[in-house]
Short mmCIF file of C-alpha atoms in Angstrom, two decimals:
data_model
loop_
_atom_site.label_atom_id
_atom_site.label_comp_id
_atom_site.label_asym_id
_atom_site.label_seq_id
_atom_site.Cartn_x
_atom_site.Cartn_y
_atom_site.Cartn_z
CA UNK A 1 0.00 0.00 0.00
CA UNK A 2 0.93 3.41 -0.77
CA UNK A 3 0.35 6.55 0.98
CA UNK A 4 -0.63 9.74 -0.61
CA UNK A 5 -1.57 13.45 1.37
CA UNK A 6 -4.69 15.27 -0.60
CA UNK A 7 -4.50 18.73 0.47
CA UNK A 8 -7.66 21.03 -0.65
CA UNK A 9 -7.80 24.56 -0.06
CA UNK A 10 -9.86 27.43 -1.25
CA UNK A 11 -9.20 29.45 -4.16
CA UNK A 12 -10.84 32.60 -1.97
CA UNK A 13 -9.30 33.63 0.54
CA UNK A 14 -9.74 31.55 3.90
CA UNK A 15 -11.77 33.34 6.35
CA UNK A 16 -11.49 30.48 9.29
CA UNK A 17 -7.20 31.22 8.57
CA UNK A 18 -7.83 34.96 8.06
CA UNK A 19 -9.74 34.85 11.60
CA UNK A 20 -6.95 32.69 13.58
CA UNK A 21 -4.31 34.45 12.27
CA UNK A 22 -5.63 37.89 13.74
CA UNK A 23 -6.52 36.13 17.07
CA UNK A 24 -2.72 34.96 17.33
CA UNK A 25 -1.26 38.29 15.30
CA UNK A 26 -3.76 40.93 17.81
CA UNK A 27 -4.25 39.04 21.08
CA UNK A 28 -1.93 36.11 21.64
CA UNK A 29 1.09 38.60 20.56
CA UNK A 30 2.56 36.40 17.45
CA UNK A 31 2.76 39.61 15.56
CA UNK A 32 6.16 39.22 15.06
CA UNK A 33 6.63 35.57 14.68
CA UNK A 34 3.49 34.71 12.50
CA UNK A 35 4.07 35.75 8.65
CA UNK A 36 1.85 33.33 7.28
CA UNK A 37 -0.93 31.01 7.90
CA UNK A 38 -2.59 29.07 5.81
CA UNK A 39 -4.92 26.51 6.36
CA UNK A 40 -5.87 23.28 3.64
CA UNK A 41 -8.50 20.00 4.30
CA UNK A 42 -6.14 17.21 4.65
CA UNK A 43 -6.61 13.65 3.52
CA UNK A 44 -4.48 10.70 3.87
CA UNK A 45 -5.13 8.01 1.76
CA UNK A 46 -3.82 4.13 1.42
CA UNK A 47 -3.71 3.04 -2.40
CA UNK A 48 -3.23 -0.13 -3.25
CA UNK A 49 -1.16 0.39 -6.82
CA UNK A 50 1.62 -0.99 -8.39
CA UNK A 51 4.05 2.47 -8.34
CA UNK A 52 4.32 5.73 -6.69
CA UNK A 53 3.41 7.33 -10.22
CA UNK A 54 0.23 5.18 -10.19
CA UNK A 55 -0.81 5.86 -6.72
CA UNK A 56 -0.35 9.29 -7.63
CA UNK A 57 -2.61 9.47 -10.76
CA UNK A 58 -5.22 7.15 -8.56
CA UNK A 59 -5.41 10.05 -6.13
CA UNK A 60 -5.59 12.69 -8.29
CA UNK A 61 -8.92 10.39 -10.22
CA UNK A 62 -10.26 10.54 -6.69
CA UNK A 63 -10.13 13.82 -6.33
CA UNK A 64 -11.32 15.24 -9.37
CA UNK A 65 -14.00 12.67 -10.33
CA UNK A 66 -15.90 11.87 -6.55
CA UNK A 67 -16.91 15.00 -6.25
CA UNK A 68 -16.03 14.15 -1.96
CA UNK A 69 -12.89 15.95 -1.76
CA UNK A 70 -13.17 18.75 -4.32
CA UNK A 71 -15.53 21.38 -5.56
CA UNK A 72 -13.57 22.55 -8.49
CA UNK A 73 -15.91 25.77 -8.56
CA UNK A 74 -14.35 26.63 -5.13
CA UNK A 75 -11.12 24.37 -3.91
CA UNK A 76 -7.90 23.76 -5.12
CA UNK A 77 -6.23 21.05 -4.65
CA UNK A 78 -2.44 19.29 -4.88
CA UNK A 79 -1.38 15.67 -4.13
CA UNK A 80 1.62 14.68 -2.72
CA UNK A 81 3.85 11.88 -0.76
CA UNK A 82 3.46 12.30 3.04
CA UNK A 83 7.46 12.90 3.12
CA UNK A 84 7.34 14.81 0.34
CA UNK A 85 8.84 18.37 1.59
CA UNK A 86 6.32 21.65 1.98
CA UNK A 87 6.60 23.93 -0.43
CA UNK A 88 9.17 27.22 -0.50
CA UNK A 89 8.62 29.32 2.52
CA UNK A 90 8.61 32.97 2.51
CA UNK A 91 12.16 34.29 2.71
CA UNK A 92 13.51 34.61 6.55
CA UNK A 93 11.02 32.63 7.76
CA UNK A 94 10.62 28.89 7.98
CA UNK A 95 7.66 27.06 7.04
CA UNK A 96 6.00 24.85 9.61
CA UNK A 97 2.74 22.59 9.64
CA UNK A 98 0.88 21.09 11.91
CA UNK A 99 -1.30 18.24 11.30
CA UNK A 100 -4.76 18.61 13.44
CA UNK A 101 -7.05 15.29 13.85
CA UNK A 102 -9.85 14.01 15.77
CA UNK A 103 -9.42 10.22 16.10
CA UNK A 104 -13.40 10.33 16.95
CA UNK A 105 -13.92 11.68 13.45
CA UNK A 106 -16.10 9.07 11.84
CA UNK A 107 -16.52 11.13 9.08
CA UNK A 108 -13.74 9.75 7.11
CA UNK A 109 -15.25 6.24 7.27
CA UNK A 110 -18.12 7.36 5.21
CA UNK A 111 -16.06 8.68 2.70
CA UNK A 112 -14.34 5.35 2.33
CA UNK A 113 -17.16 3.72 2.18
CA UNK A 114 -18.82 5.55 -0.67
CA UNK A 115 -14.89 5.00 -2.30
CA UNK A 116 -14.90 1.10 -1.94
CA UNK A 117 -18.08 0.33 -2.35
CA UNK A 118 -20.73 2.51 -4.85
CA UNK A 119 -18.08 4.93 -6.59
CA UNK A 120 -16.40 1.41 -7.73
CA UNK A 121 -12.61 1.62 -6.31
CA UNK A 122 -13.06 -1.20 -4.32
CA UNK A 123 -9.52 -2.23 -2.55
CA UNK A 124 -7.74 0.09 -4.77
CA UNK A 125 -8.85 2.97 -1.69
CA UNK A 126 -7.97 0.54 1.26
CA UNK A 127 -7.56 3.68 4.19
CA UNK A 128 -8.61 6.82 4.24
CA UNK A 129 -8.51 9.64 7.50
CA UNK A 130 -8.95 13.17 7.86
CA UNK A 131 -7.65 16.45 9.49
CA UNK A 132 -6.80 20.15 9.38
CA UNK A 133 -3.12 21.04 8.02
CA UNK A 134 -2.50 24.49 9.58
CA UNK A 135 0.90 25.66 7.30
CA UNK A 136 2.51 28.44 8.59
CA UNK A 137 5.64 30.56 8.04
CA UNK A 138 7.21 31.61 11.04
CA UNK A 139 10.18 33.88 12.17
CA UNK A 140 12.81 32.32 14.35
CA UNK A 141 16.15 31.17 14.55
CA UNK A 142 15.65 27.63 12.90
CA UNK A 143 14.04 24.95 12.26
CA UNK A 144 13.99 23.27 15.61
CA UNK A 145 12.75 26.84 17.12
CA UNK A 146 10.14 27.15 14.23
CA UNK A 147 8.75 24.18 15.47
CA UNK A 148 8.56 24.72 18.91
CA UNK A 149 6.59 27.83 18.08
CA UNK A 150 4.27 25.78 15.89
CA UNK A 151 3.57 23.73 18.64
CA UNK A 152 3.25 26.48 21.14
CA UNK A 153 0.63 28.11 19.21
CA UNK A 154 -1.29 25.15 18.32
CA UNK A 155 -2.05 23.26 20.94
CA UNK A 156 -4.18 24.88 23.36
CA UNK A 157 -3.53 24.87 26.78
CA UNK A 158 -4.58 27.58 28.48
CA UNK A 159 -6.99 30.73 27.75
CA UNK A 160 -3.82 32.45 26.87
CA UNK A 161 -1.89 29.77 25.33
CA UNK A 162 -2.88 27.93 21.65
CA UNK A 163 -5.78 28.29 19.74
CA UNK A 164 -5.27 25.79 16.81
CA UNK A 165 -6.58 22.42 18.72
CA UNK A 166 -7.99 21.17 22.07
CA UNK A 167 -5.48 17.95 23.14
CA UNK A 168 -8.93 16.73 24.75
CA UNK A 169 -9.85 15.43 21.36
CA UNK A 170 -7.62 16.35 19.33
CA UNK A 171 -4.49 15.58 18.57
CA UNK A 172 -1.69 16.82 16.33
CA UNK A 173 1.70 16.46 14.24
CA UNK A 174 4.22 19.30 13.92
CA UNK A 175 6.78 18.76 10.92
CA UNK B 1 -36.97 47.04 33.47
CA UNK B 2 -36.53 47.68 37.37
CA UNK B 3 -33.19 49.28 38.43
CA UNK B 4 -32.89 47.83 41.68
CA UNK B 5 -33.06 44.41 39.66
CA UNK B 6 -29.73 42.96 39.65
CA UNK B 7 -27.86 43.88 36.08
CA UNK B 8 -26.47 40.87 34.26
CA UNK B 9 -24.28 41.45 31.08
CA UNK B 10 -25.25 38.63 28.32
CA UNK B 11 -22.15 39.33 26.28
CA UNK B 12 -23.22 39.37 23.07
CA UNK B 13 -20.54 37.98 19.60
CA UNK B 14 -20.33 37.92 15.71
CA UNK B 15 -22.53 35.09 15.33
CA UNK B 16 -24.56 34.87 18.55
CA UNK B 17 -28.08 34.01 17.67
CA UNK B 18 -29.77 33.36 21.16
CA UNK B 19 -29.40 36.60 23.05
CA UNK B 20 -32.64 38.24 22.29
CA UNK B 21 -34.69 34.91 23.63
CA UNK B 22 -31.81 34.34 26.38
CA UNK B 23 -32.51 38.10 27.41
CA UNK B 24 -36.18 37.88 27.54
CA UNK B 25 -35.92 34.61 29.81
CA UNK B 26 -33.98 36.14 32.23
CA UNK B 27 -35.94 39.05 32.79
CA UNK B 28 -38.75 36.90 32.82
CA UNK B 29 -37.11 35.43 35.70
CA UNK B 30 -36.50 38.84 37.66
CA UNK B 31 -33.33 39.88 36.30
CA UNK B 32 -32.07 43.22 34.82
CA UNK B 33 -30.48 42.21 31.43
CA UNK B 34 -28.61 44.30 29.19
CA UNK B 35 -26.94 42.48 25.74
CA UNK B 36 -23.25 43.81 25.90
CA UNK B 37 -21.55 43.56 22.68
CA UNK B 38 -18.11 41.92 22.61
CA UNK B 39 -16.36 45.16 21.03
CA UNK B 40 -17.48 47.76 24.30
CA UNK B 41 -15.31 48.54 26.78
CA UNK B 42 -14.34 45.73 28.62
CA UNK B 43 -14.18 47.64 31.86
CA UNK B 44 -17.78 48.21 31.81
CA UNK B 45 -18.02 44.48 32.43
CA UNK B 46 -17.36 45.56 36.38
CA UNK B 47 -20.77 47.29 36.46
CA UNK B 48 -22.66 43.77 36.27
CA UNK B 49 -23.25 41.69 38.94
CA UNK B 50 -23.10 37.94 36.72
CA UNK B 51 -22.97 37.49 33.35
CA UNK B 52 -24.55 34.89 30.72
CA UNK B 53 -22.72 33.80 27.49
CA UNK B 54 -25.76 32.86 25.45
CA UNK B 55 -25.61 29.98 22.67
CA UNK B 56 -24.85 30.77 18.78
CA UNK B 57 -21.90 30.24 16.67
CA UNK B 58 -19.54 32.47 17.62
CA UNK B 59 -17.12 34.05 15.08
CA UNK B 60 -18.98 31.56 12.34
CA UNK B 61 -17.56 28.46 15.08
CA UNK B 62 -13.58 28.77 12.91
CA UNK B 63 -11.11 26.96 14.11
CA UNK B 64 -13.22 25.06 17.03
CA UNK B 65 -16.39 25.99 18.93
CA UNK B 66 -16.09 29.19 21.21
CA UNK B 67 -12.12 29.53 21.44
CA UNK B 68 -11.79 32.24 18.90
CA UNK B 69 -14.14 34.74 21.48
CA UNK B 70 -11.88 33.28 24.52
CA UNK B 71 -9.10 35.40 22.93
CA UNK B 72 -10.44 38.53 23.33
CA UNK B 73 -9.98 41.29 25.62
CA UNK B 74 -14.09 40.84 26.91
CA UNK B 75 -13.65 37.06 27.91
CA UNK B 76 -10.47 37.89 29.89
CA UNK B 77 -11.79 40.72 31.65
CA UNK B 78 -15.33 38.68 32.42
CA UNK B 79 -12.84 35.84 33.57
CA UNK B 80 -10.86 38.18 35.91
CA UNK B 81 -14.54 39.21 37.20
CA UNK B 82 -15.91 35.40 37.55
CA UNK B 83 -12.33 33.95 38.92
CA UNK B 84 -11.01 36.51 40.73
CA UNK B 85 -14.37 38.07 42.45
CA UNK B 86 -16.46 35.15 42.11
CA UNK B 87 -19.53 36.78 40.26
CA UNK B 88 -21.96 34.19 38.60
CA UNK B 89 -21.73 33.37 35.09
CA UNK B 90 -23.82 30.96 33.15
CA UNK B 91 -22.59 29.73 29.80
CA UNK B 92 -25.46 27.73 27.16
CA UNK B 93 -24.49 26.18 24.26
CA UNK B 94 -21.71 27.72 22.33
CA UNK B 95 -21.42 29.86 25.31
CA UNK B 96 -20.52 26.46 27.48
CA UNK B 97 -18.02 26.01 25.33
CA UNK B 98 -16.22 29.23 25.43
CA UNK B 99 -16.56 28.69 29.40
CA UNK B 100 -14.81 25.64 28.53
CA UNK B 101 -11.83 27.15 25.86
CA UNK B 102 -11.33 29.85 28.59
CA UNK B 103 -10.67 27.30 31.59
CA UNK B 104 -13.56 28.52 33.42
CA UNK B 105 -15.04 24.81 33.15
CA UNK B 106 -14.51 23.12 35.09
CA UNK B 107 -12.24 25.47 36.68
CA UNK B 108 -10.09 23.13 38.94
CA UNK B 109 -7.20 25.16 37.76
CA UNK B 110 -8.50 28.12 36.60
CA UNK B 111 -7.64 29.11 33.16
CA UNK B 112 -6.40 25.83 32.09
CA UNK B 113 -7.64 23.91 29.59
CA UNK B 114 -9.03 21.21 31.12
CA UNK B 115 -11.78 19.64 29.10
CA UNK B 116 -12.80 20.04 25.78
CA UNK B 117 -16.42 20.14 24.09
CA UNK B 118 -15.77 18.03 21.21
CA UNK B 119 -18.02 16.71 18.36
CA UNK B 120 -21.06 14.83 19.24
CA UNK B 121 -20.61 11.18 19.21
CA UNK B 122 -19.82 9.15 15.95
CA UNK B 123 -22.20 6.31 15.88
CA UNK B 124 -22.76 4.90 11.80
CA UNK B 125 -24.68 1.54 13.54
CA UNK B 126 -27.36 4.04 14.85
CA UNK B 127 -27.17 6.81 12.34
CA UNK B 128 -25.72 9.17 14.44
CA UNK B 129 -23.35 11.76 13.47
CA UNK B 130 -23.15 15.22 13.43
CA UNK B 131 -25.83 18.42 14.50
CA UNK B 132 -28.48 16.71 17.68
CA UNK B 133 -31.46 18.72 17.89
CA UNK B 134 -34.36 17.86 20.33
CA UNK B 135 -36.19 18.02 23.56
CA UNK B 136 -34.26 16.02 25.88
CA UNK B 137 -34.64 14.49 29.68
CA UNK B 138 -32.25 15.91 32.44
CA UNK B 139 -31.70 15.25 36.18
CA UNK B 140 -30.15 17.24 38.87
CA UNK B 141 -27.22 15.41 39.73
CA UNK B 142 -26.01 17.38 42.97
CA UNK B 143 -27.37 18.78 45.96
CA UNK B 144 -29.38 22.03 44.83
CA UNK B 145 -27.11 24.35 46.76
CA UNK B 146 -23.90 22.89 44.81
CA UNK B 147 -24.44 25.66 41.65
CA UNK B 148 -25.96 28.99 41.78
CA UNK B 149 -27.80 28.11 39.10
CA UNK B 150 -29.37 24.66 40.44
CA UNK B 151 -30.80 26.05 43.64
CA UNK B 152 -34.50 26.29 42.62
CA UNK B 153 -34.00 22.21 41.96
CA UNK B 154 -34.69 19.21 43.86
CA UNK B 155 -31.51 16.45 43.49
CA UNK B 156 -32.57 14.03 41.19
CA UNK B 157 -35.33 16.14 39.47
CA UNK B 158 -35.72 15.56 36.27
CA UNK B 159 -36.89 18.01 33.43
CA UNK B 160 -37.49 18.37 29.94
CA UNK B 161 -35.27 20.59 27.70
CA UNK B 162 -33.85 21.40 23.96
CA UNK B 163 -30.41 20.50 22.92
CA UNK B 164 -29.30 21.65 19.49
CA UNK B 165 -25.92 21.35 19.26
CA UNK B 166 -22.90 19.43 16.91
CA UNK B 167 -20.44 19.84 19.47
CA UNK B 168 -21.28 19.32 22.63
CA UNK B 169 -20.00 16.26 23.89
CA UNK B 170 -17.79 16.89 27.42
CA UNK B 171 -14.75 14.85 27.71
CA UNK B 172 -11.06 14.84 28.45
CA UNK B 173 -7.85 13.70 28.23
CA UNK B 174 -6.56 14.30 31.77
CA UNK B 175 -8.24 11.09 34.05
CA UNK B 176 -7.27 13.23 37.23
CA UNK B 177 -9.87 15.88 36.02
CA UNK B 178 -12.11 13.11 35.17
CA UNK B 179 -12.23 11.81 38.36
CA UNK B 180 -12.13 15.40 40.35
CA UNK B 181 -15.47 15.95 38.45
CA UNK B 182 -16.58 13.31 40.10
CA UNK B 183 -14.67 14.03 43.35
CA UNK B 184 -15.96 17.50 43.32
CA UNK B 185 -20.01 16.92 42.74
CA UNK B 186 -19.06 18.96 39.45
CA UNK B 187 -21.29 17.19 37.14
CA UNK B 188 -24.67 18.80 38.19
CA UNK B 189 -27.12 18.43 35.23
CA UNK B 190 -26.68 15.03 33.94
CA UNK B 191 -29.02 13.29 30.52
CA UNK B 192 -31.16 10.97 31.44
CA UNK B 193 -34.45 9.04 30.80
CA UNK B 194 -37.76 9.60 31.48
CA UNK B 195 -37.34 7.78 35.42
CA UNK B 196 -33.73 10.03 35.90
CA UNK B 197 -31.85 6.69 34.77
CA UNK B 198 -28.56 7.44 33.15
CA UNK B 199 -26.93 5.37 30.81
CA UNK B 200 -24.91 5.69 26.97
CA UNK B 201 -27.38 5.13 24.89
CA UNK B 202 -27.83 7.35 22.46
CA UNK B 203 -31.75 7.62 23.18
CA UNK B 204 -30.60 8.84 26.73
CA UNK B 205 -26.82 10.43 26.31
CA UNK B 206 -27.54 11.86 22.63
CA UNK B 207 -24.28 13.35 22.17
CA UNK B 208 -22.23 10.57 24.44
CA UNK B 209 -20.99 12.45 26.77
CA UNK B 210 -18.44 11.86 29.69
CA UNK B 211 -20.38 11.18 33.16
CA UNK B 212 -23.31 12.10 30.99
CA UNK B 213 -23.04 15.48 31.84
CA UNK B 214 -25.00 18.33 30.06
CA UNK B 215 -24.39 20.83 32.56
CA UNK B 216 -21.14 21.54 34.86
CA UNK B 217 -19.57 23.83 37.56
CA UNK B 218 -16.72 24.88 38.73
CA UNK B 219 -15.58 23.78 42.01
CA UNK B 220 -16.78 27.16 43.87
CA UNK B 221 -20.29 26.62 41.80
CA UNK B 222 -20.47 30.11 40.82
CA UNK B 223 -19.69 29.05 37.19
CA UNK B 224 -22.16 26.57 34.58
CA UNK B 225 -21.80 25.66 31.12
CA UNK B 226 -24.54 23.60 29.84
CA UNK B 227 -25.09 22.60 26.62
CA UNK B 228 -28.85 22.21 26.63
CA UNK B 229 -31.18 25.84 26.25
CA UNK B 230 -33.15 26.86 29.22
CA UNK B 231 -34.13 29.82 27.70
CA UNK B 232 -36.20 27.81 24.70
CA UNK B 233 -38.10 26.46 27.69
CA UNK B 234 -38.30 29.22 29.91
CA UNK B 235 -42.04 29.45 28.82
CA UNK B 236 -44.88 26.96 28.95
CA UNK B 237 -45.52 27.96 25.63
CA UNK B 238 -42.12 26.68 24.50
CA UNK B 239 -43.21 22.69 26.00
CA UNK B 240 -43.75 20.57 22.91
CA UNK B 241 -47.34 18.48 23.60
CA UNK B 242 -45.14 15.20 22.25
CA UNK B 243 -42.18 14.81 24.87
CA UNK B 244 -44.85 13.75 27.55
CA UNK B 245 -44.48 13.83 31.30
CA UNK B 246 -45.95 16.45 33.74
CA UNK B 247 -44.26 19.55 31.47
CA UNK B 248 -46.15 18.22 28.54
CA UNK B 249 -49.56 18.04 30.48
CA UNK B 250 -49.23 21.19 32.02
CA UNK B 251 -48.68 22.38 28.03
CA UNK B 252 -52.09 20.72 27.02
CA UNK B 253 -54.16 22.68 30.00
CA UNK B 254 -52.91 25.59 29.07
CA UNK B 255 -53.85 24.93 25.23
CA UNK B 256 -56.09 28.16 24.27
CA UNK B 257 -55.02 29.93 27.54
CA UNK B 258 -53.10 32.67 26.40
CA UNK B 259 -52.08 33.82 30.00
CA UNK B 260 -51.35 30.08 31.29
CA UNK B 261 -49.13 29.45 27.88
CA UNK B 262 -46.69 32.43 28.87
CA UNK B 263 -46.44 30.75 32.53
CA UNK B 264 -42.93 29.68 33.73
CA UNK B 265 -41.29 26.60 31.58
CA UNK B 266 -38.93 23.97 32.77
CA UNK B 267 -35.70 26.39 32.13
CA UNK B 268 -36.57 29.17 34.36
CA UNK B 269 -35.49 27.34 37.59
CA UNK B 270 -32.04 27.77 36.04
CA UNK B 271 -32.56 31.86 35.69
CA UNK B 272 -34.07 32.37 38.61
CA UNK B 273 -31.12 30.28 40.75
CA UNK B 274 -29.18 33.44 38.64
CA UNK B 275 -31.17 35.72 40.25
CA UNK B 276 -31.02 34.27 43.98
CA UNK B 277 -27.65 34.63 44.39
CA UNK B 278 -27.81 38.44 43.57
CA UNK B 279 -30.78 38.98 45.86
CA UNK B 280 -29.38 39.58 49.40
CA UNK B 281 -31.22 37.25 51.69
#
């Protein structure tokens, strides 16, 4: 099996993003740190196909002709391998994201479902889950710091502290 | 509007949808309530004597339920007021769960994140997933005198209200809290059935729930979040004839009464427990 990352963002401009970046620019003081943020519908999915290059045409089918990842009339979208590196930051900063998931989320399920059994792809779609990728472009000394950041401002620990998940349910992946 | 009344501020977000109906139950209930808009002057919060966060989607729900408004200067100035001075505050619905993004709920630490109201439970066997809106059974799971807001109750009464809600399921991560709540009495307004039995099924917990709680304090009681609406039940008028039980009768007398229909619902109690605890006794 091979794994493949479907990332689907808007092609307006992201108001739920627009919105967290202000809380963390105006109240959470990230002003300086924050450059970016950026925020895509993430899917992970396990293809059962005979090369890389065929898992990645399989996912790209599943995205444009399901109609349960993509409304072309609104997203765009990109596939990708899940170690397959993020795209070129803004200059001085370093580009971060965080992975946000709710193993509860039975949502994903249904989607497989509908995959395997009436859109046809039967075991060629053999996993499927779901999350939030939060990408962001931070300021700080490197890599190692950027992430520490990331994490600091994601996970939510206190009324002054995070904003982009609640460890209670959720749980999430800094790279 | 009385101005000896005590004043309480129902704070009022983008996306708040409830405070009109939330406003009109409490003074139904004896209170003086004034809708405060998030952007005023959050110094003008110390003129109140409690405060309600009423239900809605707050800043369109982005990111997660409620934790977008417990960044702003209001919610931090209401929590110095409710934490530091120990004024009453009563969160519903989306309101619960910015009580619960700000660390007011349940408050063992305040300010820390300590629970989380996360979606409602997952269920594809039952066909269960997603928004849960109806009238629903709930029992008084502490003494009365636990939570301002619970003292008008018997323990173990049990009521009919609404619930309409996607995420609104109380849990957490952190056992020690888990068992605290229990420690602490903390889960006051439980889901139950019609005979105050509580158990997981979805018929009785409809959003599964941890403890089965639909309504909790903080450890000094001063502070509730509850999911469910008392102020879509404030009035007999609001009783559905088809949920049954004594609420439900009292509805059918009152059919074609006009006077009878605007007499007190099953979700006053929880206003007017507001208002004892800013009447001096």
């Amino acid at each position: 099996m091979i794994e493949v990352e479907l990332l689907v963002r808007l092609k307006i401009p992201d108001v739920t993003a627009l919105t967290a970046a202000n809380s963390l620019r105006r109240r959470m003081g990230y002003a300086g740190t924050l450059q970016r943020l950026r925020r895509a519908d993430y899917y992970r999915l396990g293809l059962n196909a005979a090369t890389t290059e065929a898992a990645l045409a399989l996912a790209k089918t599943l995205a444009e002709d399901t109609n349960l990842f993509v409304n072309p009339n609104k997203h765009a979208y990109e596939v990708r391998l899940p170690d397959q590196a993020a795209e070129a930051s803004a200059e001085a900063a370093h580009e971060v994201e965080v992975l946000v998931t709710d193993p509860n989320d039975g949502s994903a399920q249904g989607a497989l479902s509908a995959l395997q059994g009436r859109l046809g792809f039967g075991d060629r779609v053999a996993s499927l889950t779901k999350g939030v990728l939060w990408l962001m472009d931070l300021r700080a000394p490197d890599h190692a710091a950027a992430k520490q950041l990331a994490e600091q401002i994601a996970v939510t620990r206190r009324i002054d502290q995070g904003l982009l998940m609640n460890p209670h349910f959720q749980q999430c992946v800094v790279r | 509007m009385s101005e000896d009344r005590p004043r309480v501020a129902l704070i009022q977000f983008p996306g708040s949808n409830c405070e009109w109906e939330t406003q009109r139950a409490a003074e139904a209930a004896g209170l003086s309530c004034d809708v405060f808009r998030w952007n005023r002057d959050p110094d003008l919060l110390a003129e109140y004597d409690g405060y309600i966060v009423g239900g809605g989607f707050s800043y369109q729900d982005r990111v997660r339920s409620g934790v977008i408004a417990t960044k702003e200067p209001i919610v931090r100035r209401m929590f110095d007021e409710v934490a530091g001075r120990g004024k009453p505050v009563l969160g519903i619905c989306n309101g619960a769960q910015v009580l619960v993004e700000a660390g007011l709920i349940p408050g063992i630490r305040p300010g820390t994140v300590e629970m989380a109201l996360a979606p409602n439970r997952h269920d594809p066997a039952h066909r269960i997933a997603g928004f849960c809106c109806r009238w629903v059974r709930l029992k008084v799971a502490a003494p009365p005198r636990r939570c301002v807001f619970t003292t008008e109750f018997a323990e173990g009464e049990v009521f009919p209200i609404p619930i309409a809600h996607g995420e609104g399921r109380f849990t957490t991560s952190d056992p020690d809290v888990a068992a605290q709540l229990v420690e602490n009495r903390q889960v006051v307004l439980q889901y139950c059935d019609e005979a105050g039995e509580t158990g997981d099924d979805p018929s009785v917990n409809p959003n599964g729930a941890l403890l089965n709680a639909a309504g909790i304090c903080s450890p000094d009681g001063n502070v509730m979040g509850m999911m469910p609406h008392p102020e879509r039940a404030s009035f007999l008028r609001q009783v559905p004839f088809e949920i049954g039980g004594p609420w439900s009768d009292r509805r059918l007398a009152a059919q074609g009464d006009g006077e009878a229909l605007l007499g007190e619902g099953p979700g006053r109690a929880i206003f007017r427990g507001l208002l004892n605890a800013l009447v001096p006794a």
